Short mmCIF file of C-alpha atoms and ligand atoms in Angstrom, two decimals:
data_model
loop_
_atom_site.label_atom_id
_atom_site.label_comp_id
_atom_site.label_asym_id
_atom_site.label_seq_id
_atom_site.Cartn_x
_atom_site.Cartn_y
_atom_site.Cartn_z
CA MET A 1 95.76 141.27 -43.91
CA THR A 2 97.02 143.46 -42.34
CA LEU A 3 100.84 143.87 -41.08
CA ARG A 4 100.25 143.78 -38.04
CA ASP A 5 97.65 140.52 -39.56
CA LYS A 6 101.26 138.54 -41.09
CA TYR A 7 103.65 140.18 -37.76
CA GLU A 8 103.55 138.67 -33.86
CA ALA A 9 105.29 140.65 -31.76
CA VAL A 10 107.22 139.01 -28.69
CA ILE A 11 107.79 140.80 -25.57
CA GLY A 12 109.52 140.92 -22.34
CA LEU A 13 109.25 143.51 -19.90
CA GLU A 14 111.93 144.11 -16.75
CA ILE A 15 110.45 145.80 -13.94
CA HIS A 16 112.09 148.27 -10.55
CA ALA A 17 110.35 148.52 -7.68
CA GLN A 18 111.17 149.68 -4.21
CA MET A 19 110.50 148.24 -1.65
CA LYS A 20 108.60 150.09 0.73
CA THR A 21 111.06 150.19 3.79
CA ALA A 22 111.60 153.44 6.10
CA THR A 23 115.48 152.90 5.17
CA LYS A 24 118.46 151.87 2.58
CA ILE A 25 118.93 148.67 1.71
CA PHE A 26 123.05 148.83 3.66
CA CYS A 27 122.89 152.25 5.21
CA GLY A 28 120.30 153.56 7.74
CA CYS A 29 119.67 156.88 5.82
CA SER A 30 115.97 157.08 4.59
CA THR A 31 114.08 156.52 1.30
CA LYS A 32 111.61 159.18 2.11
CA PHE A 33 111.06 160.46 -1.10
CA ASP A 34 110.73 165.23 -1.41
CA SER A 35 113.86 165.36 1.13
CA GLU A 36 116.09 167.81 0.77
CA PRO A 37 118.97 167.30 -2.35
CA ASN A 38 121.95 164.49 -1.18
CA ALA A 39 119.88 165.30 2.74
CA ASN A 40 119.57 161.55 2.88
CA THR A 41 123.68 160.18 2.56
CA CYS A 42 125.98 158.50 4.22
CA PRO A 43 129.75 156.96 3.38
CA VAL A 44 128.00 153.95 2.23
CA CYS A 45 125.34 154.67 -0.16
CA LEU A 46 127.56 157.82 -1.09
CA GLY A 47 130.11 154.69 -2.08
CA LEU A 48 133.28 156.37 -0.03
CA PRO A 49 136.46 153.72 0.75
CA GLY A 50 136.08 151.87 3.16
CA ALA A 51 132.19 152.25 4.08
CA LEU A 52 130.60 148.38 4.72
CA PRO A 53 127.22 148.48 3.71
CA VAL A 54 124.86 146.09 6.04
CA LEU A 55 121.84 143.83 4.72
CA ASN A 56 119.16 145.56 6.07
CA ARG A 57 116.76 142.67 7.04
CA GLY A 58 113.26 144.65 7.20
CA VAL A 59 114.46 144.64 2.95
CA VAL A 60 113.94 140.63 2.71
CA GLU A 61 110.69 140.91 4.15
CA LYS A 62 109.59 142.56 1.85
CA ALA A 63 111.05 141.28 -0.85
CA ALA A 64 109.86 137.56 0.43
CA TRP A 65 106.29 139.56 0.34
CA ALA A 66 107.11 140.35 -3.53
CA ALA A 67 107.97 137.02 -4.07
CA HIS A 68 105.00 135.24 -2.52
CA ALA A 69 102.38 137.84 -4.77
CA LEU A 70 104.08 136.27 -8.00
CA ASN A 71 104.15 133.18 -7.03
CA LEU A 72 108.36 133.27 -7.53
CA HIS A 73 110.27 130.76 -5.60
CA ILE A 74 113.06 132.42 -3.23
CA GLN A 75 116.00 130.45 -3.41
CA PRO A 76 117.54 129.16 0.19
CA VAL A 77 121.01 130.76 -1.06
CA SER A 78 121.34 133.58 -2.72
CA ILE A 79 124.31 136.50 -4.15
CA PHE A 80 125.41 139.41 -3.70
CA SER A 81 126.93 140.68 -6.55
CA ARG A 82 128.79 143.79 -7.73
CA LYS A 83 127.61 145.18 -11.21
CA ASN A 84 130.18 147.61 -12.38
CA TYR A 85 130.13 150.38 -14.53
CA PHE A 86 130.77 154.42 -14.45
CA TYR A 87 127.91 156.88 -14.41
CA PRO A 88 127.92 160.23 -12.10
CA ASP A 89 125.15 159.17 -10.04
CA LEU A 90 126.77 155.61 -9.04
CA PRO A 91 130.11 157.20 -6.48
CA LYS A 92 131.12 153.97 -4.99
CA GLY A 93 131.37 152.92 -9.67
CA TYR A 94 129.79 149.83 -9.16
CA GLN A 95 125.42 148.70 -8.00
CA ILE A 96 125.29 146.41 -5.90
CA SER A 97 122.35 143.33 -7.50
CA GLN A 98 122.78 139.93 -8.24
CA PHE A 99 122.68 137.90 -11.10
CA ASP A 100 124.10 134.09 -10.88
CA ARG A 101 121.63 133.12 -7.57
CA PRO A 102 118.98 135.49 -7.98
CA PHE A 103 116.61 135.97 -4.64
CA SER A 104 113.85 134.25 -6.53
CA LEU A 105 112.60 131.86 -9.91
CA SER A 106 110.08 130.88 -11.44
CA GLY A 107 106.69 132.42 -10.61
CA TRP A 108 104.14 133.68 -12.44
CA VAL A 109 100.69 135.59 -12.75
CA GLU A 110 97.71 133.68 -14.37
CA ILE A 111 95.28 137.13 -15.03
CA PRO A 112 92.59 138.64 -16.61
CA THR A 113 93.80 140.30 -19.73
CA SER A 114 91.71 141.99 -22.94
CA GLU A 115 92.54 144.06 -25.82
CA ARG A 116 90.46 147.64 -26.89
CA ASP A 117 88.47 149.46 -29.51
CA GLU A 118 89.48 152.54 -30.31
CA HIS A 119 88.47 154.09 -27.36
CA GLY A 120 90.51 152.09 -25.48
CA HIS A 121 86.86 150.15 -23.82
CA PRO A 122 88.54 146.27 -23.28
CA THR A 123 86.66 144.11 -25.89
CA GLU A 124 87.35 140.53 -24.31
CA TRP A 125 88.55 139.75 -21.09
CA LYS A 126 90.23 135.93 -21.21
CA LEU A 127 92.79 134.70 -18.14
CA LYS A 128 96.10 133.82 -19.56
CA LYS A 129 99.14 132.76 -17.00
CA PHE A 130 102.11 135.13 -17.85
CA ARG A 131 105.47 134.04 -16.87
CA ILE A 132 108.32 134.89 -14.66
CA GLN A 133 111.63 134.70 -15.51
CA ARG A 134 113.34 135.54 -11.59
CA MET A 135 112.69 138.12 -9.49
CA HIS A 136 116.59 139.65 -7.36
CA ILE A 137 117.01 142.18 -4.85
CA GLU A 138 119.38 145.75 -5.78
CA GLU A 139 120.30 148.82 -4.92
CA ASP A 140 118.91 152.12 -6.98
CA ALA A 141 121.65 154.38 -8.19
CA GLY A 142 121.14 157.88 -8.16
CA LYS A 143 119.75 160.57 -9.92
CA SER A 144 121.19 162.95 -12.01
CA LEU A 145 119.63 166.48 -13.08
CA HIS A 146 120.58 167.99 -16.70
CA GLU A 147 117.52 170.58 -16.34
CA GLY A 148 116.18 172.84 -13.76
CA PHE A 149 118.94 175.09 -13.12
CA ALA A 150 120.45 178.41 -13.94
CA ASP A 151 123.61 177.04 -14.25
CA THR A 152 122.40 174.53 -16.83
CA ALA A 153 124.00 174.85 -20.40
CA GLN A 154 127.24 174.89 -18.01
CA HIS A 155 126.49 172.03 -14.99
CA SER A 156 124.17 169.08 -13.97
CA TYR A 157 124.44 168.18 -10.98
CA VAL A 158 123.29 164.69 -8.93
CA ASN A 159 121.63 163.68 -6.04
CA LEU A 160 122.51 160.39 -4.18
CA ASN A 161 119.63 160.68 -2.11
CA ARG A 162 118.28 157.96 -3.84
CA SER A 163 121.29 155.78 -3.81
CA GLY A 164 121.15 152.72 -2.04
CA VAL A 165 116.96 152.88 -1.98
CA PRO A 166 115.86 148.51 -2.08
CA LEU A 167 114.44 147.92 -5.35
CA CYS A 168 113.49 144.09 -6.99
CA GLU A 169 113.96 143.63 -10.38
CA ILE A 170 111.56 141.45 -12.02
CA VAL A 171 112.07 139.85 -14.94
CA SER A 172 109.52 138.34 -16.31
CA GLU A 173 109.32 135.51 -20.30
CA ALA A 174 109.05 136.92 -23.43
CA ASP A 175 104.46 135.99 -23.04
CA PHE A 176 103.01 138.88 -24.12
CA ARG A 177 101.76 138.78 -27.63
CA SER A 178 100.12 142.47 -27.35
CA SER A 179 101.18 146.18 -26.49
CA TRP A 180 97.15 145.35 -24.08
CA GLU A 181 98.49 142.18 -22.29
CA ALA A 182 101.19 143.70 -21.19
CA TYR A 183 99.54 146.22 -20.34
CA ASP A 184 97.09 144.55 -18.01
CA TYR A 185 100.16 142.78 -16.41
CA VAL A 186 102.09 145.68 -15.20
CA GLN A 187 98.77 147.04 -14.21
CA TYR A 188 98.01 143.78 -12.15
CA LEU A 189 101.53 143.22 -10.91
CA ARG A 190 101.26 146.26 -9.25
CA LYS A 191 98.08 145.81 -7.12
CA ALA A 192 100.34 142.69 -5.82
CA LEU A 193 103.12 144.03 -4.24
CA MET A 194 100.68 146.92 -3.00
CA TRP A 195 98.42 144.26 -1.52
CA VAL A 196 101.50 142.49 0.65
CA ASP A 197 103.16 145.82 1.57
CA ALA A 198 105.74 145.85 -0.52
CA CYS A 199 105.44 148.53 -2.48
CA ASP A 200 104.07 151.88 -2.69
CA GLY A 201 102.52 151.52 -6.12
CA ASN A 202 103.76 156.09 -6.22
CA MET A 203 104.49 155.65 -10.68
CA GLU A 204 105.29 159.61 -10.36
CA GLU A 205 107.61 159.33 -7.89
CA GLY A 206 109.98 156.29 -9.44
CA SER A 207 108.62 154.03 -7.61
CA LEU A 208 107.82 150.84 -10.10
CA ARG A 209 109.40 151.20 -13.82
CA CYS A 210 109.40 149.71 -16.34
CA ASP A 211 111.81 148.19 -19.41
CA ALA A 212 110.12 146.74 -22.56
CA ASN A 213 112.46 144.57 -24.84
CA VAL A 214 109.58 143.93 -27.98
CA SER A 215 110.63 142.11 -31.27
CA VAL A 216 108.36 140.88 -34.45
CA ARG A 217 108.60 138.25 -36.34
CA LEU A 218 106.18 136.58 -38.72
CA ARG A 219 103.03 134.63 -37.64
CA GLY A 220 104.37 130.68 -36.87
CA ALA A 221 107.80 131.39 -36.88
CA THR A 222 108.61 129.50 -33.59
CA GLU A 223 112.29 131.99 -32.81
CA PHE A 224 112.32 135.29 -31.37
CA GLY A 225 113.38 138.00 -33.41
CA THR A 226 116.21 140.82 -32.29
CA ARG A 227 114.84 142.82 -29.43
CA THR A 228 115.20 146.34 -28.48
CA GLU A 229 114.93 147.20 -25.25
CA THR A 230 112.71 150.48 -23.93
CA LYS A 231 113.95 151.97 -20.70
CA ASN A 232 112.81 153.93 -17.87
CA LEU A 233 108.70 153.83 -18.23
CA ASN A 234 106.69 155.20 -15.79
CA SER A 235 103.36 155.26 -16.84
CA PHE A 236 100.97 152.53 -17.72
CA LYS A 237 99.92 155.21 -21.08
CA PHE A 238 103.64 154.98 -21.63
CA ILE A 239 104.00 151.13 -21.46
CA GLN A 240 101.64 150.29 -24.16
CA ARG A 241 102.29 153.29 -25.70
CA ALA A 242 105.39 153.25 -26.25
CA ILE A 243 105.61 149.13 -27.47
CA ASP A 244 102.93 149.74 -29.99
CA TYR A 245 105.44 151.99 -31.12
CA GLU A 246 108.08 150.09 -31.28
CA ILE A 247 105.58 147.04 -32.41
CA ASP A 248 104.72 149.30 -36.00
CA ARG A 249 108.48 150.84 -35.89
CA GLN A 250 110.13 147.05 -36.41
CA ILE A 251 107.84 145.54 -38.83
CA GLU A 252 107.66 148.49 -40.87
CA VAL A 253 112.13 147.71 -40.55
CA LEU A 254 111.87 144.18 -41.48
CA GLU A 255 109.07 145.37 -45.13
CA SER A 256 111.60 147.08 -46.11
CA ASN A 257 114.18 144.71 -46.09
CA SER A 258 116.16 145.83 -43.15
CA ARG A 259 116.72 144.22 -40.63
CA VAL A 260 115.65 145.32 -36.57
CA VAL A 261 119.39 146.99 -34.26
CA GLN A 262 119.42 145.05 -30.97
CA GLU A 263 119.67 148.50 -28.80
CA THR A 264 118.55 149.93 -25.75
CA ARG A 265 115.63 152.85 -26.53
CA LEU A 266 113.74 155.37 -25.17
CA TRP A 267 110.55 156.65 -24.74
CA ASN A 268 110.06 160.38 -25.89
CA GLU A 269 106.66 160.87 -24.27
CA LYS A 270 106.10 164.44 -26.26
CA GLU A 271 106.77 163.64 -29.99
CA GLY A 272 104.61 160.25 -29.21
CA ARG A 273 108.37 158.22 -30.51
CA THR A 274 111.21 156.12 -29.20
CA PHE A 275 114.83 157.36 -30.09
CA VAL A 276 118.26 154.88 -29.67
CA MET A 277 120.00 156.07 -26.76
CA ARG A 278 122.52 153.15 -26.82
CA SER A 279 123.33 150.49 -28.86
CA LYS A 280 124.36 146.71 -27.37
CA GLU A 281 127.55 147.29 -29.86
CA ASP A 282 129.07 149.25 -26.95
CA ALA A 283 126.83 147.48 -25.00
CA HIS A 284 128.11 146.45 -21.13
CA ASP A 285 130.40 144.14 -19.84
CA TYR A 286 129.48 144.92 -16.49
CA ARG A 287 131.92 142.23 -14.54
CA TYR A 288 129.75 140.95 -12.77
CA PHE A 289 131.26 139.32 -9.69
CA PRO A 290 130.06 138.19 -5.82
CA GLU A 291 130.83 141.37 -3.78
CA PRO A 292 133.11 140.57 -0.96
CA ASP A 293 131.45 142.77 2.09
CA LEU A 294 128.27 141.19 1.63
CA PRO A 295 127.70 137.25 2.59
CA PRO A 296 125.73 135.65 0.79
CA LEU A 297 122.23 135.59 2.43
CA TYR A 298 120.87 132.54 3.44
CA PHE A 299 116.74 132.35 3.09
CA ASP A 300 115.34 130.81 5.91
CA PHE A 301 111.47 131.88 7.36
CA GLY A 302 112.58 130.79 10.83
CA LYS A 303 114.31 134.46 11.29
CA PHE A 304 111.35 136.04 10.77
CA THR A 305 108.61 135.51 13.47
CA GLY A 306 104.80 134.41 11.55
CA LEU A 307 106.30 135.80 8.91
CA LYS A 308 105.60 131.60 6.76
CA GLU A 309 101.49 131.92 8.43
CA ALA A 310 100.63 135.25 7.63
CA MET A 311 101.38 134.95 4.14
CA GLU A 312 99.30 130.77 3.62
CA ARG A 313 95.95 133.84 5.51
CA THR A 314 96.15 136.19 3.25
CA GLU A 315 94.55 135.53 -0.43
CA LEU A 316 96.16 137.14 -3.33
CA PRO A 317 94.30 139.93 -5.26
CA GLU A 318 92.97 136.85 -7.97
CA SER A 319 92.33 134.25 -5.89
CA ARG A 320 89.92 136.58 -4.05
CA ARG A 321 88.62 138.30 -7.13
CA ARG A 322 87.60 134.71 -8.86
CA ARG A 323 85.95 134.00 -5.22
CA LEU A 324 84.34 136.71 -4.77
CA LEU A 325 82.95 136.16 -8.52
CA GLU A 326 82.12 132.81 -8.01
CA THR A 327 80.62 134.02 -3.95
CA TYR A 328 78.74 136.31 -4.77
CA GLY A 329 77.53 136.74 -8.55
CA LEU A 330 78.94 139.55 -9.62
CA SER A 331 79.34 140.96 -12.14
CA PHE A 332 83.92 140.96 -13.82
CA ASP A 333 82.43 144.84 -13.03
CA ASP A 334 81.40 144.73 -10.18
CA ALA A 335 84.54 141.91 -8.83
CA ALA A 336 87.12 144.19 -10.55
CA LEU A 337 86.75 146.51 -8.83
CA LEU A 338 86.22 144.93 -5.65
CA THR A 339 89.47 143.25 -5.76
CA SER A 340 90.65 147.01 -7.06
CA GLY A 341 92.74 147.15 -3.19
CA ARG A 342 92.86 145.03 -0.08
CA GLU A 343 90.94 146.91 1.47
CA MET A 344 88.65 147.46 -0.93
CA GLY A 345 87.98 143.50 -0.94
CA ASP A 346 87.70 143.78 3.13
CA PHE A 347 84.84 147.01 2.93
CA TYR A 348 82.79 144.47 1.30
CA GLU A 349 83.09 141.19 2.57
CA GLU A 350 82.43 143.20 6.02
CA THR A 351 79.51 145.19 4.52
CA VAL A 352 78.33 141.75 2.86
CA GLN A 353 78.60 140.51 6.48
CA ALA A 354 76.37 143.19 8.22
CA SER A 355 73.94 143.48 5.61
CA GLY A 356 73.04 139.75 4.29
CA ASN A 357 72.82 141.60 1.21
CA ALA A 358 75.41 140.80 -1.04
CA ARG A 359 74.23 142.77 -4.25
CA ALA A 360 73.29 145.44 -1.90
CA ALA A 361 76.26 145.85 -0.50
CA ALA A 362 78.20 146.07 -3.89
CA ASN A 363 75.44 148.43 -5.25
CA TRP A 364 76.17 150.74 -2.87
CA ILE A 365 80.14 150.51 -2.51
CA SER A 366 80.02 151.08 -5.99
CA SER A 367 77.83 153.96 -7.08
CA GLU A 368 77.18 156.00 -3.26
CA LEU A 369 80.24 155.36 -0.85
CA LEU A 370 82.99 156.30 -3.75
CA ALA A 371 80.69 158.56 -5.64
CA ARG A 372 81.89 160.05 -1.59
CA VAL A 373 85.45 158.63 -0.80
CA LYS A 374 89.04 157.76 -2.78
CA ALA A 375 89.08 153.87 -3.33
CA GLU A 376 92.71 154.50 -2.01
CA GLU A 377 90.46 155.12 0.58
CA ILE A 378 88.47 153.29 1.85
CA ALA A 379 89.81 152.29 5.13
CA THR A 380 88.62 155.23 6.46
CA SER A 381 85.26 156.29 5.31
CA PRO A 382 83.22 157.90 7.43
CA VAL A 383 80.54 155.25 6.79
CA SER A 384 81.96 151.96 8.25
CA PRO A 385 80.52 148.49 6.63
CA ALA A 386 79.03 147.72 9.84
CA ALA A 387 76.85 151.02 9.21
CA LEU A 388 76.23 150.59 5.33
CA GLY A 389 75.34 146.47 6.55
CA GLU A 390 72.48 147.71 9.09
CA MET A 391 71.65 150.86 6.44
CA ILE A 392 70.83 147.56 3.78
CA LYS A 393 69.31 145.77 6.12
CA LEU A 394 66.72 148.29 7.25
CA ILE A 395 65.82 148.35 3.37
CA ASP A 396 65.33 144.65 2.83
CA ASP A 397 63.13 144.62 6.06
CA GLY A 398 60.70 147.44 4.16
CA THR A 399 61.50 150.21 7.11
CA ILE A 400 62.88 152.34 4.30
CA SER A 401 62.66 153.07 1.19
CA GLY A 402 65.20 152.68 -1.24
CA LYS A 403 64.85 156.57 -2.20
CA MET A 404 64.52 157.52 2.16
CA ALA A 405 67.65 155.53 2.25
CA LYS A 406 69.62 157.90 -0.31
CA GLU A 407 68.87 160.30 1.82
CA VAL A 408 69.64 158.59 4.86
CA PHE A 409 73.15 157.59 3.27
CA ASP A 410 73.70 161.08 2.81
CA GLN A 411 72.60 161.91 6.31
CA MET A 412 75.45 158.86 7.83
CA PHE A 413 77.13 160.72 5.65
CA LYS A 414 77.91 164.07 6.84
CA THR A 415 76.62 163.23 11.26
CA GLY A 416 78.73 159.84 11.12
CA LYS A 417 74.78 158.74 13.22
CA SER A 418 73.51 155.75 12.50
CA ALA A 419 71.08 154.69 10.31
CA GLY A 420 67.90 153.33 12.61
CA GLU A 421 69.10 156.76 14.22
CA LEU A 422 68.73 158.71 11.30
CA VAL A 423 65.16 156.97 10.81
CA LYS A 424 63.82 157.34 14.34
CA GLU A 425 65.09 161.54 14.10
CA MET A 426 63.37 161.53 10.62
CA GLY A 427 60.16 160.76 12.18
CA GLY A 428 60.56 156.49 11.88
CA GLY A 429 60.36 154.37 8.86
CA GLN A 430 58.48 154.38 5.60
CA ILE A 431 54.48 153.84 5.87
CA SER A 432 53.60 150.14 5.05
CA ASP A 433 50.57 150.08 7.22
CA THR A 434 47.99 149.69 4.90
CA THR A 435 45.00 151.01 7.11
CA GLN A 436 47.40 154.49 7.43
CA LEU A 437 47.50 154.64 3.13
CA GLU A 438 44.14 154.31 2.66
CA ALA A 439 42.96 156.62 4.35
CA PHE A 440 45.48 159.31 2.70
CA ALA A 441 44.17 157.96 -0.42
CA ASP A 442 39.85 158.71 0.42
CA GLU A 443 40.96 162.02 1.26
CA ILE A 444 43.01 162.81 -2.07
CA ILE A 445 41.07 161.31 -4.22
CA ALA A 446 38.25 163.09 -2.68
CA ALA A 447 39.81 165.89 -2.73
CA ASN A 448 40.28 165.96 -6.30
CA PRO A 449 37.65 164.69 -7.76
CA LYS A 450 38.34 166.34 -11.37
CA GLN A 451 41.16 163.92 -11.53
CA ALA A 452 39.79 161.75 -10.39
CA THR A 453 37.34 161.28 -12.69
CA ASP A 454 39.79 161.70 -16.03
CA TYR A 455 41.83 158.95 -14.06
CA ARG A 456 38.51 156.33 -14.57
CA ALA A 457 38.11 157.89 -17.67
CA GLY A 458 41.55 156.90 -19.08
CA LYS A 459 44.05 158.92 -18.59
CA VAL A 460 46.24 156.55 -16.53
CA ALA A 461 49.15 158.74 -15.96
CA LEU A 462 47.10 160.26 -13.83
CA LEU A 463 48.17 157.88 -11.12
CA GLY A 464 51.51 160.37 -10.83
CA PHE A 465 49.93 162.94 -9.94
CA PHE A 466 47.66 160.88 -7.04
CA VAL A 467 51.31 159.07 -6.22
CA GLY A 468 52.73 162.43 -5.49
CA GLN A 469 49.89 163.91 -3.45
CA MET A 470 50.11 160.11 -1.56
CA MET A 471 53.76 161.17 -0.55
CA LYS A 472 53.08 165.17 0.40
CA ALA A 473 51.10 164.05 2.31
CA THR A 474 53.19 161.05 4.09
CA LYS A 475 56.53 163.39 4.01
CA GLY A 476 58.20 160.98 1.25
CA LYS A 477 57.62 157.91 3.69
CA GLY A 478 54.80 156.25 2.06
CA ASN A 479 56.04 152.51 1.28
CA PRO A 480 55.80 153.61 -3.33
CA GLN A 481 55.20 150.10 -3.63
CA LEU A 482 51.49 149.81 -1.48
CA VAL A 483 51.06 153.54 -2.19
CA ASN A 484 50.69 152.15 -5.99
CA GLU A 485 48.48 149.21 -5.56
CA ILE A 486 46.35 151.55 -2.36
CA LEU A 487 46.06 153.88 -5.34
CA LYS A 488 44.92 151.80 -8.57
CA GLN A 489 42.65 149.36 -6.62
CA LYS A 490 40.63 153.16 -4.79
CA LEU A 491 40.72 154.50 -8.51
CA GLY A 492 40.38 151.51 -10.06
P1 LIG B 501 119.06 140.91 -20.34
O1 LIG B 501 119.90 140.64 -18.47
O2 LIG B 501 120.19 142.06 -22.05
O3 LIG B 501 117.92 142.25 -20.40
P2 LIG B 501 117.07 139.02 -20.39
O4 LIG B 501 117.68 137.39 -21.82
O5 LIG B 501 117.94 138.64 -19.61
O6 LIG B 501 118.56 140.44 -21.62
O7 LIG B 501 115.95 139.51 -20.94
C1 LIG B 501 115.59 140.63 -20.67
C2 LIG B 501 114.06 140.44 -20.62
O8 LIG B 501 113.47 140.99 -22.43
C3 LIG B 501 112.93 139.71 -20.10
O9 LIG B 501 112.47 139.86 -20.37
C4 LIG B 501 113.82 138.01 -21.37
O10 LIG B 501 111.91 137.66 -21.42
C5 LIG B 501 113.24 139.63 -22.81
N1 LIG B 501 113.25 138.81 -23.54
C6 LIG B 501 114.41 138.76 -24.09
N2 LIG B 501 114.62 137.98 -25.46
C7 LIG B 501 113.31 138.98 -26.25
C8 LIG B 501 112.68 138.76 -27.59
N3 LIG B 501 113.82 138.15 -28.57
N4 LIG B 501 111.77 139.75 -28.05
C9 LIG B 501 111.31 140.16 -27.10
N5 LIG B 501 112.05 140.36 -25.31
C10 LIG B 501 112.86 139.58 -25.20
MG1 LIG B 502 118.23 144.26 -19.40
ZN1 LIG B 503 123.81 156.63 3.22
#
């Protein structure tokens, strides 16, 4: 029995997702990512005395979509609270967040998850439900810069462009039992938020960050162990690796008869380990109190024309994945790929509509199309679903062979012409007229008497030679199946 079998990991995640709005949560400043430092600021987001916050309704709408994507219940009334702490990147001295009355409660996702083998390949996909405690709305803080300046040794700098950028904090229940479950959950969460256009999902730009709470306990124990919280994990790899590291570290602590200390830690990717940022001994007392400058948020679908209906029309990614899997008999991998984004799903289903062939649509998109177009840019593919569908139809009705189709597809891509046009330009589709093919076969056999004799004497591999001659004669357009049949019959 390994130590990993003796202990069980318990993990809960807090995810900060930036809501996709052009302006900040309480002022009109831009949320643009790469602006000049401190360019996107005003008295409100600088926290100057007397400046009053006004809630951006766009943020509420995006938060409602995020709640929808995660099956969270939006509360009719939620309250903004001040979370007080001192930090140079927080000039107000408090962050406006939500505390005891959050925007939404009690959500869940039910998604495929799998452990990975030593090569990182999934071992067995299983459906598992992960519960979500709450999701509240809050503002982001600014950013302290301790590196990258000539006088870095003496000074730190502050960029307040992020101050007041809208966030939703999504707090899970402690339902994950391995780092890969956490990984699969965050992957899905990112996809779902992007699917409903609530968040752009850009982790390098900080639009999605994760804090991982990790504890371990003896397998079979019912109480949770003492946890640590590893903060600000901004890539999937870091999330998975930091959790795994923490599990092993805590097991080691317990095995040496010590106690895990409740503390906040940071992941150091270079060293491949977490280290202490602060212990809970100096845990913050945030002295939360209701924000006096903002009224309670009364959420009412009636205030957002068409929002409820739009949500009801929107099939969420996991439902769509399962529907595609069942309706079209796709493989697990194809169904996952074809619902990796909403546009991808739309592209696929439109191609199925246009072609009447779900299998072929999946194959052409997953191989030929995605070899030429990035998955995220599928909506602007030069070959439209209708055009791809038309081409698949030409294969299915025998007008073109699979081999010709590859050439046609390539040309569709380069010229923007339709499959029909291209086939015409190429002098028509494949030759399926048996009389015509038989005439070619007779000519070729007559012109190659030695090979014909050898074939008949048992050198059957020579069939390939004759097929080649036929394709040459038909300029590659002989229906391959018929060509084979006719040759075998004439040579046999
Ligand atoms: P805090 O506000 O101090 O961060 P919360 O109780 O809100 O603490 O929990 C934050 C996250 O930590 C949640 O996802 C929760 O499920 C998780 N969590 C709480 N206790 C544990 C534990 N013992 N082990 C692992 N995760 C935990
Ligand atoms: Mg926390
Ligand atoms: Zn501002």
